[in-house]
Coordinates of C-alpha atoms in Angstrom, one line a residue:
Chain J
M1 CA 28.9 -27.2 -77.9
K2 CA 30.5 -30.4 -76.0
K3 CA 32.2 -28.2 -74.0
V4 CA 29.3 -26.0 -73.2
V5 CA 27.8 -29.2 -72.0
I6 CA 30.5 -30.2 -70.1
C7 CA 30.8 -26.8 -68.3
A8 CA 27.1 -27.0 -67.8
A9 CA 27.6 -30.3 -66.0
A10 CA 30.2 -29.4 -63.9
F11 CA 28.3 -26.2 -62.7
I12 CA 25.5 -28.5 -61.6
A13 CA 28.0 -31.1 -60.0
F14 CA 29.7 -28.3 -57.7
S15 CA 26.4 -27.0 -57.0
A16 CA 25.0 -30.2 -55.5
I17 CA 27.9 -30.6 -53.4
A18 CA 27.2 -27.3 -51.7
N19 CA 24.1 -28.6 -50.2
K20 CA 23.4 -26.0 -47.8
S21 CA 23.3 -23.0 -49.7
F22 CA 20.8 -24.4 -52.1
A23 CA 19.0 -26.6 -49.8
Q24 CA 17.1 -23.7 -47.9
L25 CA 13.8 -24.7 -47.1
Q26 CA 11.2 -22.5 -46.4
D27 CA 9.1 -23.3 -43.0
E28 CA 6.9 -21.2 -41.0
K29 CA 5.9 -21.8 -37.1
N30 CA 3.8 -20.0 -35.1
V31 CA 4.7 -19.1 -31.5
T32 CA 2.2 -17.7 -29.0
I33 CA 3.5 -15.3 -26.5
T34 CA 1.5 -14.6 -23.3
M35 CA 2.1 -11.6 -21.1
D36 CA 0.5 -11.9 -17.7
L37 CA 0.7 -8.6 -15.7
Q38 CA -0.2 -9.3 -12.1
P39 CA -0.3 -6.2 -9.8
I40 CA 2.1 -6.5 -6.9
L41 CA 2.4 -5.2 -3.4
Q42 CA 6.2 -5.7 -1.6
L43 CA 7.0 -4.6 1.8
D44 CA 10.5 -4.9 3.2
M45 CA 10.2 -4.3 7.3
S46 CA 13.5 -3.7 9.1
T47 CA 13.1 -3.9 12.8
P48 CA 13.8 -5.6 16.0
D49 CA 11.7 -8.6 16.9
Q50 CA 10.4 -6.5 20.0
I51 CA 10.9 -2.7 20.7
D52 CA 11.5 -2.4 24.5
F53 CA 10.9 0.6 26.8
V54 CA 11.8 -0.1 30.4
F55 CA 11.3 2.8 32.6
D56 CA 13.2 2.3 35.9
D57 CA 14.5 6.0 36.4
I58 CA 12.9 9.0 37.1
G59 CA 14.5 10.8 34.2
D60 CA 12.8 8.3 31.6
Y61 CA 9.5 8.7 33.3
A62 CA 9.4 12.4 32.6
G63 CA 11.3 12.7 29.4
G64 CA 10.1 9.6 27.9
I65 CA 12.2 7.1 25.9
T66 CA 12.9 7.6 22.1
K67 CA 13.8 4.7 20.1
Y68 CA 15.2 6.5 16.9
G69 CA 14.8 4.9 13.7
A70 CA 13.5 1.7 15.1
T71 CA 11.9 0.5 12.1
I72 CA 12.5 1.1 8.2
L73 CA 9.8 0.2 5.6
K74 CA 10.7 0.1 2.1
V75 CA 7.8 -0.5 -0.5
S76 CA 7.9 -1.6 -3.8
A77 CA 4.6 -1.8 -6.0
T78 CA 3.2 -2.0 -9.4
V79 CA -0.1 -0.2 -8.4
N80 CA -1.2 2.9 -6.5
W81 CA -0.8 2.2 -2.7
D82 CA -1.5 3.5 0.7
L83 CA 0.5 2.6 3.8
W84 CA -0.8 3.2 7.5
A85 CA 0.2 2.1 10.8
V86 CA -2.2 0.6 13.8
G87 CA -1.9 0.1 17.3
T88 CA -3.4 -2.8 18.5
S89 CA -3.6 -5.3 21.0
N90 CA -5.5 -8.7 21.9
N91 CA -7.7 -6.4 24.2
N92 CA -8.3 -4.0 21.1
M93 CA -9.1 -6.9 18.6
S94 CA -11.5 -8.5 21.3
G95 CA -13.1 -5.4 21.8
A96 CA -12.4 -5.4 25.5
G97 CA -10.8 -2.1 25.4
D98 CA -7.8 0.1 23.4
F99 CA -5.5 -1.0 26.2
W100 CA -1.9 -2.3 26.3
D101 CA -2.1 -6.2 26.8
V102 CA -0.9 -7.2 30.4
Q103 CA 1.8 -9.6 30.7
A104 CA 2.6 -9.1 34.3
S105 CA 1.2 -6.7 36.9
Y106 CA 3.2 -5.8 40.0
G107 CA 1.3 -2.8 41.7
V108 CA -1.9 -3.0 44.0
L109 CA -4.9 -1.9 41.6
T110 CA -6.6 0.1 44.5
D111 CA -5.8 1.6 47.7
V112 CA -6.9 4.7 49.5
N113 CA -5.2 7.8 50.6
T114 CA -5.7 7.5 54.2
A115 CA -5.0 11.1 54.9
S116 CA -7.6 12.5 52.2
G117 CA -9.5 9.4 52.1
T118 CA -9.4 9.5 48.2
A119 CA -8.9 6.4 46.3
N120 CA -5.4 6.1 44.5
S121 CA -6.1 3.6 41.7
A122 CA -3.3 1.8 40.0
T123 CA -4.5 0.6 37.0
N124 CA -3.0 -1.6 34.4
E125 CA -5.5 -0.1 31.6
I126 CA -2.7 2.1 29.5
P127 CA -3.9 3.5 26.6
L128 CA -2.5 2.5 23.1
Q129 CA -2.7 6.1 22.1
A130 CA 0.4 6.3 24.8
L131 CA 2.7 5.6 21.8
E132 CA 3.7 8.1 19.7
L133 CA 5.4 7.7 15.9
H134 CA 7.5 10.1 14.1
Q135 CA 8.2 9.4 10.3
H136 CA 11.2 11.0 8.7
G137 CA 9.9 13.1 5.7
A138 CA 5.9 14.1 5.3
N139 CA 3.2 12.2 3.7
L140 CA 3.4 13.0 0.0
S141 CA -0.2 12.5 -1.0
S142 CA -2.7 13.6 1.5
A143 CA -4.4 16.9 0.2
A144 CA -8.2 15.6 0.8
A145 CA -7.3 14.5 4.4
T146 CA -9.1 16.5 7.1
G147 CA -7.7 15.6 10.2
T148 CA -5.5 18.3 12.3
F149 CA -2.6 15.8 11.5
V150 CA -2.5 13.9 8.4
D151 CA 0.5 12.0 9.0
Y152 CA 3.5 11.4 11.7
S153 CA 6.0 13.7 10.4
T154 CA 5.5 16.6 13.2
A155 CA 8.7 16.6 15.4
F156 CA 8.2 15.0 18.9
A157 CA 7.1 17.8 21.1
N158 CA 9.1 18.5 24.4
P159 CA 6.9 17.0 27.1
S160 CA 7.0 20.1 29.4
S161 CA 4.9 22.0 26.9
Q162 CA 1.8 19.4 27.5
Q163 CA 2.0 20.7 31.0
T164 CA 2.6 24.4 30.5
G165 CA 0.7 24.8 26.9
A166 CA 3.4 26.9 26.0
A167 CA 6.0 26.4 23.0
V168 CA 9.3 24.8 24.4
G169 CA 12.5 25.1 22.2
V170 CA 14.8 28.0 21.0
G171 CA 13.6 30.1 17.8
A172 CA 12.2 28.5 15.0
T173 CA 11.9 25.1 16.8
A174 CA 10.0 26.2 19.5
V175 CA 6.6 23.9 19.5
A176 CA 3.8 23.7 21.8
W177 CA 2.6 20.0 22.0
Q178 CA -0.8 19.3 20.4
P179 CA -3.1 16.5 21.6
G180 CA -3.1 13.7 18.7
Q181 CA 0.2 15.4 16.7
N182 CA 2.1 11.7 16.7
N183 CA -0.1 9.6 18.6
I184 CA -0.5 6.4 16.8
Y185 CA -3.8 5.4 15.1
V186 CA -5.9 2.9 17.3
P187 CA -9.3 1.8 15.5
A188 CA -12.3 0.9 17.5
G189 CA -14.4 -1.8 16.2
G190 CA -12.8 -5.1 16.6
A191 CA -10.5 -7.0 14.3
A192 CA -11.9 -6.0 11.2
A193 CA -11.4 -2.5 11.8
V194 CA -7.8 -3.2 12.4
Y195 CA -7.4 -3.9 8.4
T196 CA -10.1 -1.6 7.0
I197 CA -8.5 1.6 5.8
P198 CA -8.7 4.6 8.2
S199 CA -10.9 7.5 7.9
D200 CA -9.8 10.9 6.0
A201 CA -9.8 12.4 9.6
E202 CA -6.7 9.9 10.8
K203 CA -3.1 9.8 10.2
F204 CA -1.6 7.5 7.5
I205 CA 2.3 7.5 6.4
Q206 CA 1.7 7.7 2.8
G207 CA -1.4 7.9 1.0
H208 CA -4.6 8.6 2.5
F209 CA -8.4 7.7 2.6
D210 CA -9.3 9.8 -0.4
P211 CA -8.9 7.7 -3.7
T212 CA -7.1 10.7 -5.2
D213 CA -4.6 10.6 -2.2
L214 CA -2.2 7.9 -3.3
I215 CA 1.4 6.8 -4.0
P216 CA 2.2 5.8 -7.6
G217 CA 3.7 2.3 -8.4
G218 CA 7.4 2.6 -8.0
S219 CA 10.2 1.1 -5.8
Y220 CA 12.5 2.3 -3.2
L221 CA 15.4 0.6 -5.3
T222 CA 14.6 3.2 -8.0
Q223 CA 12.9 6.3 -6.6
S224 CA 15.3 8.8 -6.2
F225 CA 15.3 10.8 -3.1
L226 CA 14.0 14.3 -3.1
N227 CA 16.9 17.1 -3.6
A228 CA 16.3 20.8 -2.2
T229 CA 14.6 21.9 -5.6
G230 CA 12.1 19.5 -6.3
N231 CA 11.0 16.0 -6.2
A232 CA 12.6 14.0 -9.4
N233 CA 9.4 11.7 -9.0
G234 CA 6.8 14.3 -9.6
Q235 CA 5.6 14.7 -6.2
P236 CA 5.1 18.5 -5.0
V237 CA 7.8 19.4 -2.3
A238 CA 8.9 22.6 -0.9
S239 CA 12.2 24.0 -1.5
G240 CA 14.6 23.0 1.0
A241 CA 12.3 20.6 2.4
E242 CA 14.0 17.3 4.0
M243 CA 15.2 14.5 1.8
I244 CA 12.7 12.1 1.8
S245 CA 11.2 9.2 -0.4
A246 CA 7.4 8.0 -0.3
Y247 CA 9.2 4.4 -1.0
Y248 CA 11.7 4.7 2.0
N249 CA 10.1 5.4 5.6
V250 CA 12.0 5.5 8.7
I251 CA 10.1 5.4 12.1
D252 CA 10.9 6.6 15.5
Y253 CA 9.2 5.7 18.6
R254 CA 8.4 7.4 21.8
I255 CA 6.5 6.9 25.0
V256 CA 6.4 9.5 27.8
P257 CA 4.8 8.0 31.1
G258 CA 4.8 11.1 33.0
L259 CA 4.9 12.0 36.8
P260 CA 2.8 10.8 38.0
V261 CA 2.5 8.0 35.4
Q262 CA -0.5 8.9 33.5
F263 CA 0.9 9.0 29.9
P264 CA 0.0 12.9 29.4
L265 CA 0.5 13.0 25.9
A266 CA -1.9 9.9 25.1
A267 CA -4.5 11.3 22.8
D268 CA -6.6 10.6 19.6
N269 CA -6.1 12.6 16.2
D270 CA -9.3 14.5 17.0
A271 CA -7.7 15.9 20.2
T272 CA -9.6 13.7 22.7
L273 CA -7.6 13.1 25.6
Q274 CA -6.6 9.5 26.5
N275 CA -4.5 10.1 29.5
L276 CA -5.4 8.4 32.5
A277 CA -6.2 11.6 34.3
A278 CA -8.8 12.4 31.7
Q279 CA -10.0 8.9 31.3
N280 CA -10.2 7.8 34.9
S281 CA -9.4 10.1 37.7
V282 CA -6.4 12.9 38.4
E283 CA -5.3 10.0 41.3
T284 CA -4.9 7.2 38.7
Y285 CA -1.7 6.1 37.8
A286 CA 0.0 3.2 35.8
A287 CA 0.8 0.1 37.8
P288 CA 4.1 -1.2 37.5
G289 CA 4.3 -4.2 35.5
V290 CA 5.1 -5.4 31.9
Y291 CA 2.8 -4.4 29.0
T292 CA 3.2 -5.4 25.0
M293 CA 1.1 -3.8 22.2
N294 CA 1.4 -4.5 18.5
V295 CA 1.9 -2.0 15.9
K296 CA 1.0 -3.2 12.1
Y297 CA 1.9 -1.4 9.2
I298 CA -0.6 -2.0 6.7
L299 CA 0.1 -2.0 2.6
A300 CA -2.7 -2.1 0.4
E301 CA -4.1 -1.0 -2.8
N302 CA -5.6 2.6 -3.3
Q303 CA -9.2 2.1 -3.8
Chain Y
M1 CA 34.3 -20.9 -72.6
R2 CA 37.0 -20.8 -70.3
F3 CA 35.2 -17.6 -68.9
L4 CA 32.2 -19.7 -68.3
F5 CA 34.5 -22.5 -66.9
A6 CA 36.0 -19.9 -64.3
I7 CA 32.5 -18.6 -63.4
C8 CA 31.4 -21.9 -62.4
I9 CA 34.5 -22.7 -60.4
L10 CA 34.4 -19.3 -58.5
F11 CA 30.7 -20.1 -57.8
S12 CA 31.2 -23.4 -56.4
V13 CA 34.1 -22.0 -54.2
Q14 CA 31.9 -19.3 -52.8
V15 CA 28.9 -21.7 -52.2
W16 CA 31.5 -24.4 -50.6
G17 CA 32.7 -21.7 -48.2
Q18 CA 29.4 -20.9 -46.7
D19 CA 29.4 -23.5 -44.2
N20 CA 32.2 -26.1 -44.2
P21 CA 32.7 -27.1 -40.8
A22 CA 35.9 -28.0 -41.5
T23 CA 37.3 -25.0 -42.3
E24 CA 35.5 -23.0 -39.4
T25 CA 37.5 -22.0 -36.5
P26 CA 35.8 -23.4 -33.2
K27 CA 34.5 -21.1 -30.8
T28 CA 35.9 -20.7 -27.5
D29 CA 34.5 -19.4 -24.6
P30 CA 36.8 -16.7 -23.0
A31 CA 38.4 -17.8 -19.8
P32 CA 36.2 -16.4 -16.7
A33 CA 37.7 -13.5 -15.1
A34 CA 38.9 -14.0 -11.7
T35 CA 36.7 -12.9 -9.1
P36 CA 38.1 -10.6 -6.7
P37 CA 37.9 -12.0 -3.2
S38 CA 35.9 -9.2 -1.8
E39 CA 33.0 -9.9 -3.9
E40 CA 32.7 -13.8 -3.7
K41 CA 30.7 -13.7 -0.7
K42 CA 28.6 -10.8 -1.8
E43 CA 24.8 -11.7 -0.5
K44 CA 21.8 -10.8 -2.5
P45 CA 20.0 -8.0 -0.7
S46 CA 16.7 -8.5 1.0
A47 CA 13.6 -7.3 -0.9
G48 CA 11.1 -8.3 1.7
I49 CA 7.8 -10.2 0.9
A50 CA 5.7 -9.7 -2.2
V51 CA 2.0 -10.5 -2.5
S52 CA -0.1 -10.7 -5.7
P53 CA -2.4 -9.6 -7.0
S54 CA -3.7 -6.7 -4.8
K55 CA -7.3 -7.0 -6.0
I56 CA -9.2 -9.9 -7.1
I57 CA -12.3 -9.5 -9.0
F58 CA -15.0 -12.1 -9.3
D59 CA -17.5 -12.0 -12.1
G60 CA -19.2 -15.3 -11.8
R61 CA -23.0 -15.8 -12.3
P62 CA -25.4 -17.4 -9.8
G63 CA -24.8 -21.0 -9.3
M64 CA -20.8 -20.7 -10.2
T65 CA -17.8 -21.1 -8.0
Q66 CA -14.8 -19.6 -8.8
T67 CA -11.3 -19.9 -7.4
R68 CA -8.3 -17.2 -7.3
E69 CA -4.9 -17.4 -6.4
I70 CA -2.7 -15.2 -4.2
K71 CA 0.7 -15.5 -4.4
I72 CA 3.4 -14.6 -1.5
V73 CA 7.1 -14.4 -2.5
N74 CA 9.6 -14.4 0.3
D75 CA 12.4 -12.9 -0.9
S76 CA 13.9 -12.2 2.6
K77 CA 16.4 -14.1 4.4
K78 CA 14.3 -15.7 7.0
T79 CA 11.3 -18.0 7.0
E80 CA 7.9 -16.0 7.6
K81 CA 4.7 -16.9 9.1
F82 CA 1.3 -15.6 7.9
Q83 CA -2.4 -15.8 9.2
V84 CA -4.8 -15.2 6.3
T85 CA -8.1 -14.0 7.3
P86 CA -11.2 -13.1 5.3
M87 CA -13.5 -10.4 6.5
D88 CA -16.2 -8.1 5.5
F89 CA -16.0 -4.3 6.0
S90 CA -17.6 -1.1 5.2
M91 CA -16.4 1.6 3.2
G92 CA -18.2 4.8 3.8
R93 CA -17.4 8.2 2.0
T94 CA -15.0 9.4 4.5
G95 CA -14.0 6.0 5.7
R96 CA -15.4 6.7 9.3
P97 CA -16.0 3.3 11.1
E98 CA -19.1 2.3 10.7
N99 CA -21.5 -0.5 12.3
M100 CA -21.5 -3.5 10.3
N101 CA -25.5 -3.4 9.9
Q102 CA -27.8 -5.5 7.7
T103 CA -27.4 -3.3 4.8
V104 CA -23.6 -3.9 4.7
L105 CA -23.4 -7.6 5.4
K106 CA -26.3 -7.9 2.7
Y107 CA -23.0 -7.6 0.3
G108 CA -20.6 -9.2 2.7
L109 CA -18.8 -11.8 0.6
T110 CA -17.2 -14.1 3.8
K111 CA -20.1 -16.5 3.8
K112 CA -19.6 -17.6 0.2
L113 CA -15.9 -17.4 0.6
N114 CA -13.5 -20.3 1.3
I115 CA -9.8 -19.7 1.7
S116 CA -6.9 -22.3 1.9
P117 CA -4.6 -22.4 3.6
S118 CA -5.3 -19.9 6.3
Y119 CA -2.2 -20.3 7.9
L120 CA 1.3 -20.8 6.3
E121 CA 5.0 -20.6 6.7
V122 CA 7.0 -19.4 3.6
K123 CA 10.8 -20.1 3.6
P124 CA 13.2 -17.8 2.1
G125 CA 13.0 -17.7 -1.6
E126 CA 9.9 -19.6 -1.9
T127 CA 6.7 -19.1 -3.2
A128 CA 3.4 -20.0 -1.5
K129 CA 0.1 -20.0 -2.9
I130 CA -3.4 -19.3 -1.3
K131 CA -6.7 -20.3 -3.1
V132 CA -9.7 -18.1 -2.7
T133 CA -12.8 -19.9 -3.9
L134 CA -16.0 -18.2 -4.3
N135 CA -19.4 -20.3 -4.2
I136 CA -21.8 -18.1 -5.5
P137 CA -25.8 -19.5 -4.9
D138 CA -27.9 -20.3 -7.4
N139 CA -30.7 -18.0 -6.6
E140 CA -31.9 -14.5 -7.8
E141 CA -30.7 -13.2 -4.4
A142 CA -27.0 -13.9 -5.8
N143 CA -27.5 -11.3 -8.6
I144 CA -25.8 -8.4 -6.5
A145 CA -22.5 -7.3 -6.0
G146 CA -20.6 -8.4 -2.9
W147 CA -17.2 -7.6 -1.5
A148 CA -14.6 -8.5 1.5
L149 CA -11.0 -8.1 2.2
V150 CA -8.3 -10.7 3.1
S151 CA -5.5 -9.9 5.4
I152 CA -2.0 -11.6 5.0
D153 CA -0.6 -10.9 8.6
Q154 CA 2.5 -11.6 9.4
V155 CA 2.6 -13.6 12.7
A156 CA 5.2 -12.0 14.8
E157 CA 6.3 -13.7 17.9
R158 CA 6.7 -12.2 21.1
P159 CA 10.0 -12.5 22.8
P160 CA 10.6 -12.0 26.4
L161 CA 10.8 -8.8 27.7
D162 CA 13.9 -8.0 29.8
T163 CA 12.7 -5.7 33.0
K164 CA 15.9 -5.9 34.6
G165 CA 14.9 -7.7 37.5
K166 CA 13.2 -4.8 38.7
K167 CA 9.6 -5.1 39.8
D168 CA 8.9 -1.4 40.5
A169 CA 9.6 -0.5 37.0
V170 CA 7.0 -0.2 33.7
A171 CA 8.3 -2.2 31.1
M172 CA 6.5 -1.9 27.7
G173 CA 7.4 -3.9 24.6
I174 CA 6.0 -2.9 21.3
I175 CA 5.9 -5.8 18.9
P176 CA 6.0 -4.6 15.3
S177 CA 4.5 -6.8 12.3
Y178 CA 3.1 -6.0 8.8
A179 CA 0.2 -6.8 6.9
F180 CA -1.0 -6.8 3.5
V181 CA -4.7 -6.2 2.4
I182 CA -6.1 -7.8 -0.5
Y183 CA -9.6 -6.5 -1.8
L184 CA -12.0 -9.0 -3.1
Y185 CA -14.8 -7.7 -5.2
H186 CA -17.7 -9.8 -6.8
N187 CA -19.7 -7.9 -9.6
P188 CA -21.8 -10.7 -11.4
P189 CA -22.6 -9.8 -15.2
T190 CA -26.1 -10.3 -14.3
V191 CA -26.3 -7.6 -11.6
I192 CA -29.8 -5.9 -12.2
N193 CA -29.3 -2.4 -11.0
N194 CA -25.8 -0.6 -12.1
N195 CA -26.1 2.8 -11.7
I196 CA -23.6 5.6 -10.4
E197 CA -25.3 9.4 -10.0
I198 CA -22.9 12.5 -9.6
K199 CA -24.5 14.1 -6.5
N200 CA -22.6 17.3 -6.4
F201 CA -20.0 18.9 -8.6
A202 CA -18.7 22.1 -7.1
Y203 CA -15.7 24.7 -7.1
K204 CA -14.0 24.9 -3.8
D205 CA -11.3 27.7 -2.9
T206 CA -10.1 26.9 0.6
L207 CA -7.0 28.5 1.9
G208 CA -5.8 29.5 -1.6
T209 CA -6.0 25.8 -2.6
K210 CA -8.3 25.8 -5.6
R211 CA -9.9 22.5 -6.7
L212 CA -13.3 20.9 -8.0
K213 CA -14.9 18.2 -5.7
M214 CA -17.4 15.6 -6.8
I215 CA -19.5 13.5 -4.9
A216 CA -20.7 10.4 -6.5
E217 CA -23.0 7.7 -5.2
N218 CA -23.9 4.4 -6.0
L219 CA -27.6 3.8 -6.4
G220 CA -27.3 0.2 -7.7
D221 CA -26.4 -3.2 -6.6
G222 CA -23.4 -3.4 -8.6
I223 CA -20.0 -2.3 -7.8
G224 CA -18.9 0.8 -9.7
F225 CA -15.1 0.5 -11.0
C226 CA -15.1 4.1 -12.0
V227 CA -12.9 6.2 -14.0
S228 CA -13.2 10.1 -13.8
Y229 CA -11.8 12.8 -15.8
C230 CA -12.4 16.5 -15.7
E231 CA -12.0 18.8 -18.7
L232 CA -11.8 22.7 -18.4
T233 CA -12.5 25.3 -20.7
N234 CA -11.5 28.7 -20.5
L235 CA -14.4 30.8 -21.7
K236 CA -12.9 33.6 -23.0
T237 CA -9.7 32.2 -25.0
G238 CA -11.0 28.7 -25.6
K239 CA -8.0 27.0 -24.2
T240 CA -9.0 23.2 -22.9
K241 CA -7.4 21.3 -20.1
K242 CA -7.8 17.9 -19.3
L243 CA -7.3 17.0 -15.6
N244 CA -5.6 13.9 -14.6
V245 CA -7.9 10.7 -14.6
K246 CA -9.2 9.4 -11.3
T247 CA -9.8 5.8 -10.9
F248 CA -11.7 4.4 -8.0
T249 CA -14.3 2.0 -6.6
I250 CA -18.0 3.0 -5.3
L251 CA -19.7 0.0 -3.4
P252 CA -23.1 -0.1 -3.7
G253 CA -25.2 2.3 -1.2
N254 CA -22.0 4.3 -0.7
Q255 CA -20.8 7.7 -1.5
R256 CA -17.2 8.9 -2.5
D257 CA -15.9 12.3 -2.3
F258 CA -12.8 13.1 -4.4
F259 CA -11.1 16.0 -5.9
Y260 CA -9.6 17.4 -8.7
E261 CA -6.5 19.8 -7.7
L262 CA -6.6 22.7 -10.4
P263 CA -3.0 23.3 -11.8
K264 CA -1.5 26.4 -10.0
E265 CA -0.5 27.8 -13.4
L266 CA -4.0 28.2 -14.3
E267 CA -5.1 31.6 -15.8
K268 CA -7.6 33.6 -13.9
G269 CA -10.9 34.0 -15.6
E270 CA -14.0 32.1 -15.9
Y271 CA -14.2 28.2 -16.8
N272 CA -16.4 25.9 -17.9
A273 CA -16.0 22.3 -16.3
V274 CA -16.9 19.0 -17.4
G275 CA -16.7 15.9 -15.1
V276 CA -17.3 12.4 -16.5
V277 CA -17.8 9.4 -14.4
D278 CA -17.4 5.9 -16.5
F279 CA -18.6 3.1 -14.0
G280 CA -18.2 0.3 -16.7
S281 CA -21.6 0.3 -17.9
D282 CA -22.1 -0.5 -21.8
K283 CA -25.0 1.8 -21.9
E284 CA -24.1 5.3 -20.4
I285 CA -21.6 7.3 -18.6
K286 CA -22.5 10.0 -16.3
A287 CA -21.6 13.7 -16.5
A288 CA -21.9 17.0 -14.6
E289 CA -21.3 20.6 -15.8
L290 CA -20.0 23.6 -13.9
E291 CA -18.9 27.4 -14.3
F292 CA -16.8 29.0 -11.8
K293 CA -14.6 32.0 -11.9
I294 CA -11.0 32.1 -11.0
E295 CA -10.1 35.4 -9.5

């Protein structure tokens, strides 16, 4: 009996020394976890501060100047979104007219052809629609759009096709110029119109006016490009289509002054001609000078 | 007895060994791997400018003041400047520009809004906040919805244009910039009239593209934050198919047209379609029914 008691005491003594194994206290603490999911729009634009077009050569006037890949737009968003481009200027936003801003004007604004007596007007009111854009890859969501051109993906037409009305090119690449096919969207109605979503008859880069025309949330960082057989992101595409991503948009710019300098390709998306001959007279041409305009790329959640 | 004593010893040894700092091997962090010289100066790629949230919905009652924040995160490599401007806008069924008439201005929010700051600079890696405050008048006329947009416009400087010294040339400079549009909506809980009607629901087959068109109109004074869906039933086989859910906004006094694209694999035959619009009312939803034939 004594030995049993001694062993039990030894057992208890050793157990007391090993405090941690027997000293586990039961304790509860509650932690509240809060998750706040905010909708985010993110845009990364790579472009020069100013894209310059200096026409000092006859060939440049006739064929125009093209700046390839001058702007790259990379989009990431957690919500459905639309992306569009707007051509604007101080004149446009103030309601003075849809013209380029004049920084310097060198020409005589009005003179008279002494032989015919007809006024040769050198004007410094150049239409904003003189600027053409081309996007690499089509708008992936514009089924409900009603305009002739729903985006800027149509290839630049040969300027001579505007004069002849005929397709210019070889084989399948022969295309005829159509008014409005690449001309930048110019809103009417002052500053508020610049930021208001364009109508279903205008051009967008991605998405469109209709609430069902949208690009789903995603990112150029993770959305794969299209391949020849389909789109891994679930967007419909024809087999063999150019590899594009709605989240990565490359933009080309072109201006064709023409000879005489009337900007013959200037037009609205509804095919209304905006060249100087149509808006003024056949004798009107653009005066030498320095002109500027703004191109705004606007990203908004689909509504 | 000896057995009992041995059990006591063994148990104690095990307990003693559970946590004895003196016997533990100290943990040491592994030596950091040597960084290849080519990776040492790798810069984090630019992700541009992020704006959040993309839409703000106020729900205050007349007499209340509500404040929300817009965050701008500059994840690029240079300081960006922004002009923040609120403005009223109209959004018709097709989006074509409409005059800012009194009907539209009745719902305009800008006269009740205060935004601060209206101009800001955000350095690389920094986050800036814009406070948007809505002061709702304390009268019956404030029991209607309102909307506006806030443009967060990049301020782009205009560098000089090099004309190469030629005064007989036409020199044209394009200044690219970007802007975010944040939509603001105010839908007071006390709005008197909250009603969306389905004006038309029809089957359209245009150049081989088969779809259902729905026209919805907001007849009330509240904004309709709508969720719409459509369910098809093959009248012969009884198979049902639910089309993708649409979410959209209908402002008071406006109509919206939208389309449901029919799946290309849909079999020929006669179908019944039920289109439903849930505009957030806790009392009712609207539905329309249609029968059509795919040939």
